[in-house]
Structures are given as C-alpha cells and as structure tokens.
CSV table of C-alpha atoms in Angstrom, one decimal:
chain,number,residue,atom,x,y,z
A,1,UNK,CA,67.9,89.9,86.3
A,2,UNK,CA,68.5,89.3,90.0
A,3,UNK,CA,67.2,86.3,91.6
A,4,UNK,CA,65.4,86.5,94.6
A,5,UNK,CA,64.5,83.7,97.0
A,6,UNK,CA,63.8,83.0,100.6
A,7,UNK,CA,62.7,85.8,103.4
A,8,UNK,CA,63.4,89.1,102.5
A,9,UNK,CA,62.9,88.6,98.6
A,10,UNK,CA,61.1,91.8,98.1
A,11,UNK,CA,63.4,93.9,99.5
A,12,UNK,CA,67.0,95.4,98.3
A,13,UNK,CA,69.9,93.4,99.2
A,14,UNK,CA,71.1,93.4,102.9
A,15,UNK,CA,73.6,95.5,104.1
A,16,UNK,CA,76.3,93.9,106.4
A,17,UNK,CA,74.9,95.3,109.7
A,18,UNK,CA,71.3,94.2,108.7
A,19,UNK,CA,72.4,90.6,108.1
A,20,UNK,CA,74.5,91.0,111.3
A,21,UNK,CA,71.0,91.9,113.0
A,22,UNK,CA,69.3,89.0,111.4
A,23,UNK,CA,71.9,86.5,112.5
A,24,UNK,CA,71.7,87.8,116.1
A,25,UNK,CA,67.9,87.5,115.7
A,26,UNK,CA,68.2,83.7,115.1
A,27,UNK,CA,70.6,83.1,117.9
A,28,UNK,CA,68.5,84.7,120.4
A,29,UNK,CA,65.9,82.6,119.5
A,30,UNK,CA,68.2,79.4,119.7
A,31,UNK,CA,68.4,78.4,116.2
A,32,UNK,CA,71.3,76.7,114.0
A,33,UNK,CA,72.8,79.3,111.4
A,34,UNK,CA,74.0,77.9,108.0
A,35,UNK,CA,76.0,79.2,105.2
A,36,UNK,CA,75.3,77.6,101.7
A,37,UNK,CA,76.4,79.0,98.0
A,38,UNK,CA,75.2,77.7,94.9
A,39,UNK,CA,76.5,78.7,91.2
A,40,UNK,CA,72.8,77.1,90.0
A,41,UNK,CA,70.1,79.9,90.1
A,42,UNK,CA,67.1,78.2,89.5
A,43,UNK,CA,64.3,78.7,91.6
A,44,UNK,CA,63.7,75.3,92.2
A,45,UNK,CA,67.3,74.3,93.1
A,46,UNK,CA,67.1,73.7,96.7
A,47,UNK,CA,70.3,71.6,97.1
A,48,UNK,CA,72.9,74.0,97.8
A,49,UNK,CA,76.3,73.5,98.8
A,50,UNK,CA,77.0,73.9,102.7
A,51,UNK,CA,80.0,75.7,103.6
A,52,UNK,CA,81.8,75.1,106.9
A,53,UNK,CA,79.3,73.4,109.4
A,54,UNK,CA,75.9,74.4,110.8
A,55,UNK,CA,76.8,77.0,113.7
A,56,UNK,CA,75.0,76.4,117.4
A,57,UNK,CA,75.8,77.0,120.7
A,58,UNK,CA,77.1,80.9,119.3
A,59,UNK,CA,76.2,84.0,121.4
A,60,UNK,CA,77.6,86.4,118.8
A,61,UNK,CA,77.1,86.7,115.2
A,62,UNK,CA,80.8,87.7,114.9
A,63,UNK,CA,81.5,83.8,114.6
A,64,UNK,CA,78.8,83.7,111.6
A,65,UNK,CA,80.3,86.8,109.7
A,66,UNK,CA,83.8,85.8,109.8
A,67,UNK,CA,82.6,82.5,108.2
A,68,UNK,CA,80.7,84.3,105.7
A,69,UNK,CA,83.7,86.9,104.9
A,70,UNK,CA,85.6,83.6,104.0
A,71,UNK,CA,82.9,82.2,101.9
A,72,UNK,CA,83.0,85.5,100.0
A,73,UNK,CA,86.8,85.3,99.6
A,74,UNK,CA,86.6,82.1,97.9
A,75,UNK,CA,83.3,82.5,96.4
A,76,UNK,CA,83.1,86.1,95.1
A,77,UNK,CA,80.5,85.6,92.4
A,78,UNK,CA,78.4,82.8,93.9
A,79,UNK,CA,74.9,83.0,95.8
A,80,UNK,CA,75.7,82.8,99.4
A,81,UNK,CA,72.9,82.8,101.5
A,82,UNK,CA,72.3,82.3,105.3
A,83,UNK,CA,69.9,79.7,106.6
A,84,UNK,CA,68.6,78.9,110.1
A,85,UNK,CA,67.2,75.9,111.4
A,86,UNK,CA,64.8,75.4,114.2
A,87,UNK,CA,65.0,72.3,116.3
A,88,UNK,CA,62.3,72.6,118.4
A,89,UNK,CA,59.9,69.6,118.7
A,90,UNK,CA,57.2,70.3,115.9
A,91,UNK,CA,59.1,72.9,113.9
A,92,UNK,CA,62.5,71.0,113.3
A,93,UNK,CA,62.9,72.7,109.7
A,94,UNK,CA,64.2,76.2,108.5
A,95,UNK,CA,62.8,79.5,110.0
A,96,UNK,CA,64.7,81.9,107.8
A,97,UNK,CA,66.5,81.5,104.6
A,98,UNK,CA,67.8,84.7,102.7
A,99,UNK,CA,70.7,85.4,100.2
A,100,UNK,CA,74.0,87.5,101.5
A,101,UNK,CA,75.5,87.6,98.1
A,102,UNK,CA,75.1,87.6,94.4
A,103,UNK,CA,77.1,87.4,91.3
A,104,UNK,CA,78.0,91.1,89.9
A,105,UNK,CA,76.2,90.3,86.7
A,106,UNK,CA,73.3,87.7,86.3
A,107,UNK,CA,72.1,87.4,83.0
A,108,UNK,CA,68.7,86.1,84.0
A,109,UNK,CA,66.6,83.6,82.5
A,110,UNK,CA,65.3,81.9,79.1
A,111,UNK,CA,61.7,81.0,79.2
A,112,UNK,CA,61.1,77.9,76.8
A,113,UNK,CA,58.1,77.3,75.0
A,114,UNK,CA,57.0,73.3,74.7
A,115,UNK,CA,54.1,73.0,72.2
A,116,UNK,CA,52.6,69.2,73.0
A,117,UNK,CA,49.2,67.6,72.5
A,118,UNK,CA,46.8,70.3,71.0
A,119,UNK,CA,47.5,73.6,71.8
A,120,UNK,CA,49.0,72.8,75.3
A,121,UNK,CA,52.4,74.7,76.0
A,122,UNK,CA,54.6,73.7,78.4
A,123,UNK,CA,57.0,76.2,80.3
A,124,UNK,CA,60.5,75.8,81.4
A,125,UNK,CA,62.8,78.4,83.2
A,126,UNK,CA,66.6,77.9,81.8
A,127,UNK,CA,69.5,80.2,83.8
A,128,UNK,CA,71.5,81.5,81.0
A,129,UNK,CA,74.2,81.0,83.5
A,130,UNK,CA,73.9,77.4,83.6
A,131,UNK,CA,74.3,76.5,80.3
A,132,UNK,CA,78.1,76.5,80.8
A,133,UNK,CA,79.3,73.8,83.5
A,134,UNK,CA,79.2,73.9,87.2
A,135,UNK,CA,82.3,76.5,87.9
A,136,UNK,CA,82.9,78.3,85.3
A,137,UNK,CA,79.4,80.0,85.1
A,138,UNK,CA,80.1,83.4,86.6
I,1,UNK,CA,80.2,73.1,127.4
I,2,UNK,CA,77.2,71.5,126.8
I,3,UNK,CA,76.9,70.3,123.3
I,4,UNK,CA,72.9,71.6,122.7
I,5,UNK,CA,71.1,72.1,119.5
I,6,UNK,CA,68.6,74.1,121.9
I,7,UNK,CA,70.2,77.3,122.9
I,8,UNK,CA,69.1,78.9,125.7
I,9,UNK,CA,66.5,81.9,124.4
I,10,UNK,CA,68.6,85.1,125.2
I,11,UNK,CA,66.8,88.4,126.2
I,12,UNK,CA,66.0,90.4,122.8
I,13,UNK,CA,69.5,92.7,122.2
I,14,UNK,CA,67.4,96.0,123.0
I,15,UNK,CA,66.5,94.8,126.3
I,16,UNK,CA,70.5,94.1,126.8
I,17,UNK,CA,72.3,97.1,125.8
I,18,UNK,CA,75.1,98.1,127.3
I,19,UNK,CA,74.7,99.9,130.7
I,20,UNK,CA,77.5,102.4,130.0
I,21,UNK,CA,76.2,103.3,126.7
I,22,UNK,CA,73.0,104.6,128.2
I,23,UNK,CA,74.8,107.3,129.8
I,24,UNK,CA,74.3,109.9,127.2
I,25,UNK,CA,77.1,112.4,127.0
I,26,UNK,CA,76.7,116.0,125.4
I,27,UNK,CA,78.8,115.8,122.2
I,28,UNK,CA,82.2,117.1,123.4
I,29,UNK,CA,81.0,118.1,126.7
I,30,UNK,CA,82.8,117.0,130.0
I,31,UNK,CA,80.5,114.6,132.3
I,32,UNK,CA,80.2,115.5,135.9
I,33,UNK,CA,82.7,113.4,137.5
I,34,UNK,CA,83.8,110.3,137.2
I,35,UNK,CA,82.3,109.1,140.3
I,36,UNK,CA,78.8,110.0,138.6
I,37,UNK,CA,79.5,107.4,135.7
I,38,UNK,CA,81.2,104.6,137.6
I,39,UNK,CA,78.0,104.7,140.1
I,40,UNK,CA,75.8,105.0,136.8
I,41,UNK,CA,77.6,101.9,135.0
I,42,UNK,CA,76.8,99.3,137.1
I,43,UNK,CA,80.2,97.9,138.0
I,44,UNK,CA,79.5,98.9,142.0
I,45,UNK,CA,77.4,96.2,142.3
I,46,UNK,CA,79.8,93.8,140.3
I,47,UNK,CA,82.5,94.4,142.5
I,48,UNK,CA,80.4,94.2,145.7
I,49,UNK,CA,79.5,90.9,144.5
I,50,UNK,CA,83.4,89.9,144.0
I,51,UNK,CA,84.1,91.2,147.4
I,52,UNK,CA,81.4,89.5,149.0
I,53,UNK,CA,81.5,86.0,147.0
I,54,UNK,CA,85.2,85.8,147.1
I,55,UNK,CA,87.5,85.9,150.1
I,56,UNK,CA,91.1,87.0,150.1
I,57,UNK,CA,92.8,87.7,146.7
I,58,UNK,CA,93.0,91.3,147.7
I,59,UNK,CA,96.0,91.8,145.0
I,60,UNK,CA,93.0,90.4,142.2
I,61,UNK,CA,90.9,92.6,143.0
I,62,UNK,CA,93.1,95.5,143.1
I,63,UNK,CA,94.4,94.5,139.4
I,64,UNK,CA,90.5,93.9,138.2
I,65,UNK,CA,89.6,97.5,139.7
I,66,UNK,CA,93.0,99.0,137.9
I,67,UNK,CA,91.6,97.5,134.6
I,68,UNK,CA,87.9,98.7,134.9
I,69,UNK,CA,89.2,102.1,136.1
I,70,UNK,CA,91.2,101.8,132.9
I,71,UNK,CA,88.5,100.9,130.8
I,72,UNK,CA,85.8,103.4,132.2
I,73,UNK,CA,88.4,106.0,131.4
I,74,UNK,CA,88.9,105.2,128.3
I,75,UNK,CA,85.1,105.0,127.1
I,76,UNK,CA,84.4,108.5,128.2
I,77,UNK,CA,87.2,109.5,126.5
I,78,UNK,CA,86.0,108.0,123.5
I,79,UNK,CA,82.5,109.3,124.1
I,80,UNK,CA,84.2,113.0,124.0
I,81,UNK,CA,85.8,112.2,120.6
I,82,UNK,CA,89.5,111.5,122.2
I,83,UNK,CA,90.6,108.7,119.6
I,84,UNK,CA,92.3,106.0,120.6
I,85,UNK,CA,93.2,102.6,120.2
I,86,UNK,CA,90.9,100.3,121.7
I,87,UNK,CA,92.8,98.5,124.5
I,88,UNK,CA,93.6,95.1,124.6
I,89,UNK,CA,91.8,93.1,127.1
I,90,UNK,CA,93.5,89.6,126.6
I,91,UNK,CA,94.7,88.8,129.9
I,92,UNK,CA,96.8,85.8,131.8
I,93,UNK,CA,95.7,84.6,134.9
I,94,UNK,CA,98.8,82.5,136.6
I,95,UNK,CA,98.0,80.9,140.3
I,96,UNK,CA,97.9,77.4,141.9
I,97,UNK,CA,95.0,75.2,141.6
I,98,UNK,CA,92.1,76.1,143.6
I,99,UNK,CA,93.0,80.2,144.0
I,100,UNK,CA,89.8,81.1,142.0
I,101,UNK,CA,90.8,81.7,138.5
I,102,UNK,CA,87.8,80.5,136.6
I,103,UNK,CA,85.3,82.6,139.2
I,104,UNK,CA,87.4,85.4,138.5
I,105,UNK,CA,87.3,84.7,134.6
I,106,UNK,CA,83.6,84.8,134.9
I,107,UNK,CA,83.2,88.2,136.9
I,108,UNK,CA,85.5,89.7,134.5
I,109,UNK,CA,83.3,88.6,131.6
I,110,UNK,CA,80.7,90.9,133.6
I,111,UNK,CA,82.3,93.5,134.3
I,112,UNK,CA,83.6,93.8,130.6
I,113,UNK,CA,80.1,93.4,129.6
I,114,UNK,CA,78.6,96.3,131.9
I,115,UNK,CA,81.4,98.5,130.5
I,116,UNK,CA,80.2,97.5,126.7
I,117,UNK,CA,83.7,96.1,125.8
I,118,UNK,CA,82.1,92.3,124.6
I,119,UNK,CA,78.4,91.8,123.7
I,120,UNK,CA,77.7,88.8,125.8
I,121,UNK,CA,78.7,88.3,129.2
I,122,UNK,CA,79.0,84.3,128.4
I,123,UNK,CA,82.2,82.6,129.0
I,124,UNK,CA,83.7,79.7,127.3
I,125,UNK,CA,86.0,77.5,129.1
I,126,UNK,CA,88.5,74.9,127.3
I,127,UNK,CA,91.1,73.2,127.6
I,128,UNK,CA,93.7,71.9,125.1
I,129,UNK,CA,91.4,68.6,124.2
I,130,UNK,CA,89.0,71.2,122.9
I,131,UNK,CA,91.3,73.2,120.9
I,132,UNK,CA,93.9,70.6,119.2
I,133,UNK,CA,92.9,67.8,116.7
I,134,UNK,CA,93.4,64.0,116.6
I,135,UNK,CA,95.1,63.9,113.0
I,136,UNK,CA,96.4,66.6,109.9
I,137,UNK,CA,93.8,69.0,109.1
I,138,UNK,CA,91.5,68.5,112.6
I,139,UNK,CA,92.9,70.9,114.3
I,140,UNK,CA,92.2,74.4,112.3
I,141,UNK,CA,88.3,73.7,112.4
I,142,UNK,CA,88.0,72.7,116.1
I,143,UNK,CA,90.1,75.5,117.3
I,144,UNK,CA,87.8,77.7,115.0
I,145,UNK,CA,84.6,76.1,115.9
I,146,UNK,CA,85.9,77.0,119.6
I,147,UNK,CA,86.5,80.6,119.1
I,148,UNK,CA,83.2,81.1,116.9
I,149,UNK,CA,81.6,79.8,119.8
I,150,UNK,CA,83.4,82.3,122.1
I,151,UNK,CA,82.7,85.6,119.7
I,152,UNK,CA,81.2,88.5,121.6
I,153,UNK,CA,82.1,87.1,124.9
I,154,UNK,CA,85.0,86.0,126.7
I,155,UNK,CA,87.4,82.9,125.9
I,156,UNK,CA,88.9,81.5,128.9
I,157,UNK,CA,91.8,78.8,128.2
I,158,UNK,CA,92.6,76.8,131.3
I,159,UNK,CA,96.3,75.2,131.5
I,160,UNK,CA,97.0,77.0,128.0
I,161,UNK,CA,100.4,75.9,128.4
I,162,UNK,CA,99.5,72.4,127.2
I,163,UNK,CA,98.7,74.0,123.6
I,164,UNK,CA,102.3,73.9,123.2
I,165,UNK,CA,104.7,70.9,123.4
I,166,UNK,CA,108.1,71.4,122.3
I,167,UNK,CA,109.0,68.0,122.9
I,168,UNK,CA,107.1,66.9,119.8
I,169,UNK,CA,107.7,68.8,116.9
I,170,UNK,CA,104.6,67.0,115.2
I,171,UNK,CA,102.0,68.4,117.7
I,172,UNK,CA,99.2,69.9,116.3
I,173,UNK,CA,99.2,72.6,119.4
I,174,UNK,CA,101.3,74.9,117.4
I,175,UNK,CA,98.9,74.9,114.7
I,176,UNK,CA,96.1,76.0,117.4
I,177,UNK,CA,98.0,78.8,118.8
I,178,UNK,CA,98.9,80.1,115.6
I,179,UNK,CA,95.1,80.4,114.9
I,180,UNK,CA,94.3,82.1,118.1
I,181,UNK,CA,96.9,84.4,118.1
I,182,UNK,CA,95.6,85.4,114.6
I,183,UNK,CA,92.1,85.9,115.8
I,184,UNK,CA,93.5,87.8,119.3
I,185,UNK,CA,95.0,90.1,116.8
I,186,UNK,CA,92.7,90.7,113.9
I,187,UNK,CA,89.5,90.5,115.7
I,188,UNK,CA,90.1,92.2,119.2
I,189,UNK,CA,86.7,93.7,119.4
I,190,UNK,CA,84.8,90.1,119.0
I,191,UNK,CA,86.9,88.2,121.2
I,192,UNK,CA,88.6,88.5,124.9
I,193,UNK,CA,91.1,85.5,125.6
I,194,UNK,CA,91.9,84.6,128.9
I,195,UNK,CA,94.8,81.9,129.6
I,196,UNK,CA,95.4,80.7,133.0
I,197,UNK,CA,97.6,77.9,134.4
I,198,UNK,CA,100.2,77.4,137.0
I,199,UNK,CA,102.7,80.6,137.0
I,200,UNK,CA,105.9,78.5,136.2
I,201,UNK,CA,104.6,76.7,133.7
I,202,UNK,CA,102.9,80.0,132.1
I,203,UNK,CA,106.0,81.6,132.5
I,204,UNK,CA,107.6,79.0,129.9
I,205,UNK,CA,104.7,79.0,127.3
I,206,UNK,CA,105.3,82.7,127.3
I,207,UNK,CA,109.0,82.4,126.7
I,208,UNK,CA,108.4,80.3,124.1
I,209,UNK,CA,105.7,81.6,122.0
I,210,UNK,CA,106.6,85.7,122.4
I,211,UNK,CA,104.0,86.6,120.1
I,212,UNK,CA,101.4,85.4,122.7
I,213,UNK,CA,103.4,87.2,125.6
I,214,UNK,CA,103.0,90.9,123.6
I,215,UNK,CA,99.3,90.6,122.7
I,216,UNK,CA,98.4,89.5,126.4
I,217,UNK,CA,98.2,93.0,128.1
I,218,UNK,CA,96.8,91.8,131.9
I,219,UNK,CA,99.2,89.7,133.6
I,220,UNK,CA,97.4,88.3,137.1
I,221,UNK,CA,98.7,86.3,139.4
I,222,UNK,CA,96.6,84.2,142.1
I,223,UNK,CA,98.4,84.3,145.5
I,224,UNK,CA,97.7,81.0,147.6
I,225,UNK,CA,95.0,81.5,150.5
I,226,UNK,CA,96.4,82.0,154.4
I,227,UNK,CA,95.1,79.7,157.0
I,228,UNK,CA,92.1,82.0,157.9
I,229,UNK,CA,91.0,82.5,154.6
I,230,UNK,CA,90.8,78.8,153.8
I,231,UNK,CA,88.5,78.8,156.9
I,232,UNK,CA,86.2,81.5,156.0
I,233,UNK,CA,86.1,79.8,152.3
I,234,UNK,CA,85.3,76.8,154.0
I,235,UNK,CA,82.6,78.4,156.0
I,236,UNK,CA,81.1,80.1,153.2
I,237,UNK,CA,80.8,76.8,151.1
I,238,UNK,CA,78.8,75.1,153.7
I,239,UNK,CA,76.7,78.0,154.4
I,240,UNK,CA,75.7,77.2,150.6
I,241,UNK,CA,75.1,73.8,150.9
I,242,UNK,CA,73.1,74.6,154.1
I,243,UNK,CA,75.4,72.9,156.5
I,244,UNK,CA,77.4,74.4,159.6
I,245,UNK,CA,80.0,73.8,162.0
I,246,UNK,CA,79.3,73.7,165.7
I,247,UNK,CA,82.1,75.3,167.7
I,248,UNK,CA,84.1,72.5,168.2
I,249,UNK,CA,84.0,71.6,164.4
I,250,UNK,CA,84.9,74.9,163.7
I,251,UNK,CA,88.0,74.4,165.7
I,252,UNK,CA,88.7,70.9,164.8
I,253,UNK,CA,88.7,72.2,160.6
I,254,UNK,CA,90.8,75.1,161.6
I,255,UNK,CA,93.3,72.5,162.7
I,256,UNK,CA,93.0,70.5,159.7
I,257,UNK,CA,93.5,73.4,157.4
I,258,UNK,CA,96.5,74.3,158.9
I,259,UNK,CA,98.3,70.4,158.8
I,260,UNK,CA,96.5,70.1,155.4
I,261,UNK,CA,97.9,73.1,153.9
I,262,UNK,CA,101.5,72.0,154.2
I,263,UNK,CA,100.9,68.5,152.5
I,264,UNK,CA,101.6,68.1,149.3
I,265,UNK,CA,99.0,67.9,146.5
I,266,UNK,CA,96.8,71.0,148.3
I,267,UNK,CA,94.8,72.8,145.9
I,268,UNK,CA,93.8,75.6,148.1
I,269,UNK,CA,89.7,76.1,147.9
I,270,UNK,CA,89.4,72.9,145.9
I,271,UNK,CA,91.2,70.9,148.9
I,272,UNK,CA,88.8,72.4,151.0
I,273,UNK,CA,85.7,71.6,149.2
I,274,UNK,CA,86.5,68.0,148.8
I,275,UNK,CA,87.1,68.0,152.7
I,276,UNK,CA,84.1,69.3,153.2
I,277,UNK,CA,82.2,66.4,150.6
I,278,UNK,CA,84.0,64.3,152.9
I,279,UNK,CA,82.7,65.6,156.5
I,280,UNK,CA,79.2,65.4,154.9
I,281,UNK,CA,79.3,61.9,154.0
I,282,UNK,CA,80.8,61.3,157.5
I,283,UNK,CA,77.9,63.5,159.2
I,284,UNK,CA,75.0,60.8,156.9
I,285,UNK,CA,77.0,58.0,158.3
I,286,UNK,CA,76.5,59.1,161.8
I,287,UNK,CA,73.0,59.8,161.1
I,288,UNK,CA,72.3,56.5,159.9
I,289,UNK,CA,74.5,54.6,163.1
I,290,UNK,CA,72.1,56.8,165.5
I,291,UNK,CA,69.0,56.5,163.6
I,292,UNK,CA,66.6,55.8,166.0
I,293,UNK,CA,67.4,59.3,167.6
I,294,UNK,CA,64.6,61.4,166.3
I,295,UNK,CA,65.8,63.7,163.1
I,296,UNK,CA,65.8,67.3,163.9
I,297,UNK,CA,66.2,70.4,161.2
I,298,UNK,CA,69.2,71.3,163.6
I,299,UNK,CA,71.0,67.5,163.4
I,300,UNK,CA,70.8,67.5,159.3
I,301,UNK,CA,72.6,70.8,159.2
I,302,UNK,CA,75.3,70.5,161.7
I,303,UNK,CA,78.6,69.1,161.1
I,304,UNK,CA,80.3,67.6,164.7
I,305,UNK,CA,83.8,67.7,165.3
I,306,UNK,CA,83.9,64.1,165.3
I,307,UNK,CA,83.4,64.4,161.1
I,308,UNK,CA,86.5,66.3,160.7
I,309,UNK,CA,88.8,64.4,163.1
I,310,UNK,CA,88.2,61.4,161.6
I,311,UNK,CA,89.9,62.1,158.5
I,312,UNK,CA,93.3,60.5,157.7
I,313,UNK,CA,95.1,63.6,157.4
I,314,UNK,CA,95.3,64.2,161.4
I,315,UNK,CA,97.1,60.7,161.5
I,316,UNK,CA,99.5,62.0,158.8
I,317,UNK,CA,98.3,60.7,155.6
I,318,UNK,CA,96.3,62.5,152.6
I,319,UNK,CA,92.7,62.6,152.1
I,320,UNK,CA,91.6,61.3,148.6
I,321,UNK,CA,95.2,59.5,148.0
I,322,UNK,CA,96.0,56.0,148.7
I,323,UNK,CA,97.3,55.2,152.2
I,324,UNK,CA,100.9,54.8,152.4
I,325,UNK,CA,102.0,56.6,149.3
I,326,UNK,CA,104.9,58.4,150.0
I,327,UNK,CA,105.3,61.8,147.8
I,328,UNK,CA,108.5,61.2,146.1
I,329,UNK,CA,108.4,63.8,144.3
I,330,UNK,CA,107.2,67.5,144.6
I,331,UNK,CA,106.6,67.2,148.3
I,332,UNK,CA,104.9,70.4,149.7
I,333,UNK,CA,104.5,72.1,146.1
I,334,UNK,CA,100.8,73.2,146.0
I,335,UNK,CA,101.6,73.1,142.0
I,336,UNK,CA,101.8,69.5,141.6
I,337,UNK,CA,98.1,68.2,141.7
I,338,UNK,CA,98.1,65.5,139.6
C-alpha cells in the first residue's frame, strides 16, 4: 500500500516535469527548498533525514533536480520528499511538502488492536517495513 | 552576492517566456527573413542599450553580435527541425582591469536569456574565495552550492586563474576546477560559465588546464580604452550622478587622463571613476570654504577646473597611492593593479 503524505497526497506521483514546475513555484515565491529522505514510512514520523543543505537564493530548479538525482542514486529505495520553507515574518514555517520518490515495494501497515479496561480498544499502526532495523528495510 | 533568505519574488514563469520562443514558425516552413526574426527577438533593444551605455569596445561588441547571430540562426534551424548539437556557450573574457568585463557579462546574460538559451537573466559573480574551501572536504560542497545558485543563468568567475595554483600541490583549487568542468560538460543546458581575467594570466591558466580551454567556445579580448574614450566615459559617469564639468574642467580632465593613462596602476574606467570621486570630494570642500555664498543648483552640480588640477597626478604622483612610492616593478603595466 503506497504511503501518502503532504501537499499532493491525493494525486498520483508527480512526474519529473511536474516536480520541476513545483520547485520553480517555490523559488518564485522566495522559499528555501529542502530535500529529505527516510526509510520509516509511519505517518507520524516527522523527523526525516536532510539531504545536503537547504537551498535558498537559487533562481532555477536545475540545482534542486541535480541534488534530487544525487539523492535518488544513493537512496533509490527510500522515501524522498521536497519541502519548501517560507521565512517571511509571520509564516516562518513549511509551505509545501511532497513526496518525489518511494520504494518499489511498499509492504503496508499492520493494525494492532490493544484491548484495555472494559471494552476500550487502542489502535496502533505499525509499518511492516520497520520490523527490520533501519537501513535494511527496503 | 548577498546572503538572503528573502529572495526577491520574481515574475511567474508564464510572464517571462522567452521572446524568441514566442515566434511561432509553421512546422517545416521557412520564416520570411532573418531580419524579421531579429526584430521580433528583442535583441535590438539590448544591443542599442549596449551601444549607449558602453563607450568604445568596438571589437567586443562585434564579437557579441557574432555570437548572437550564430544563436539566432541556430534557433531558427532548430525550429525547422534541422537538429544540431546545442552550441557551447561558455566564454572567456580577457582584458585589463576596468575594461568592462563584468558589465558585458551582465549584458550577455540578458542576450542569452532573450534568445532562450538560459532560463533567467541572472548573473552570479564569484571569485576564488567563493568556490575554494579552507580544509579537506570543504571545497566540493562550496563549489556545488555556487553552481546550484547560478544554474539557469550565467556564472561569472572573476580572476579565474587564481583557482589554479600550481606552486602548491595541496591547493584545493584543482578540486573546484574538476567539479566546474564536470558541470560545464554535463549540464550545458543549465549553466553558462564566463571566466574573466588578465590576458597573460588567463593564457597560462588555459595552458595548464587544457580541459578548460576546449570547453570554452568563445574567447573575447577587451582592449584598453583610448584617451578620448576615457574622457567620454568620465562625462557619462558624471552625468549619471548629476554632475558636470565646466569647459575648463573638461580640458583639465582631458589633460589628467592623458597623464594618468601612462602611469602605472592604471585601471581604465575604474581609475576614472576613482578620480571623479575625488573631484567630487574636492568640490564639496570648495563649497564649504565659500559657504557664505548662496547655493544654486548650478554650483552644486558643476565640477570646476580647480578640482581636477589639485590632483597629485599633475605633480608627478599617483592618486590613491602613498606619496613617494616609486614604482619598482611593473611600471607602466596596466595589468598590475595590486
């Protein structure tokens, strides 16, 4: 089951050209663009590893695409996302974040039901992938 | 380059489509004439501005025109489906200090943008410091950072020969050159590199880095200015700052230029600008000395003969240099600025 997250989560995966256009949009708005990767697909995992440094002061998406290709080469089977940070006073937070690469096989999630007091049930979502240690997941 | 998280908000992509791509040619049909396309491309305005703002430099302007015509023809051929390798656009500008290399590079960026060969008309000007790191492993990220910033536009490397220091084999400059060459070759569509510097040092640099020479397609040499051109440049600079010479001051400045030109450490237009800055200061001092007189717009904008004649140049010295420093090495060589 493919993991979805972020701005275009209901759309099919973006093509290279669409990624380029989105990055261009970010730069035209003066946002700093970041590339992040992870092999832990839990939806609550917000701490992804950062690839290279945040890219600000760029005019053209070519620089980001170059880095993205480099990142894909090293982590072809990881989740990679692009996010853009708006430093304008009042915003100072991410404005956009979308997935640009995913593993070929995504085993999906195990739903665990934990029965507690009375008839209360607590639910836990556990990605099958995280049963293996980090680095051996995909 | 200013370090800033707040990059200026630029026009949306659809607003800055490249001019030449707007000219629709019916598939496989020949356009009327090249003149028509040339007119429509917006290049004539850029050239007109080049002619107006830059005095002299006839050979440079000629070369720029040649490159532009090559690119226009190439563009039309491509639209007709006559495929050819995309032309290599990396350039080398050689010339003495103050001959307008940076200014022409900026115009080049506009021309290439107008022709649709680069996606923005932005020019990122860097020197060795910006590319070469201080310790092992520092250079590659630094150079890549610069290259990424310049992508889509023009990267202008001033005094590029400092990247290569053969006397120190552990110098990190070689690493920067290696990365630069790789990008120049593999991402020709993304980046145009212009290297600039003094002619003799650039020649040495190219001999030592044959890979560089073969990747740079256009070599443009910037000649020194003549006395008349320098006078004209001076007047243009003054006019831009809302000053002017009176008749006598103009004659005095012509004399000044003639003497200064033959002195060492002469940096063409840059020396002229410095001389004018000093003249402006002397004018302010004069206005203060006669501060009881009523001020007029006339007196505030006019530079008089005295302001020029006070210069040390007329007494055998060099302005901006400590008095009594004889010029032991490099006398009369405009290339020795430092």
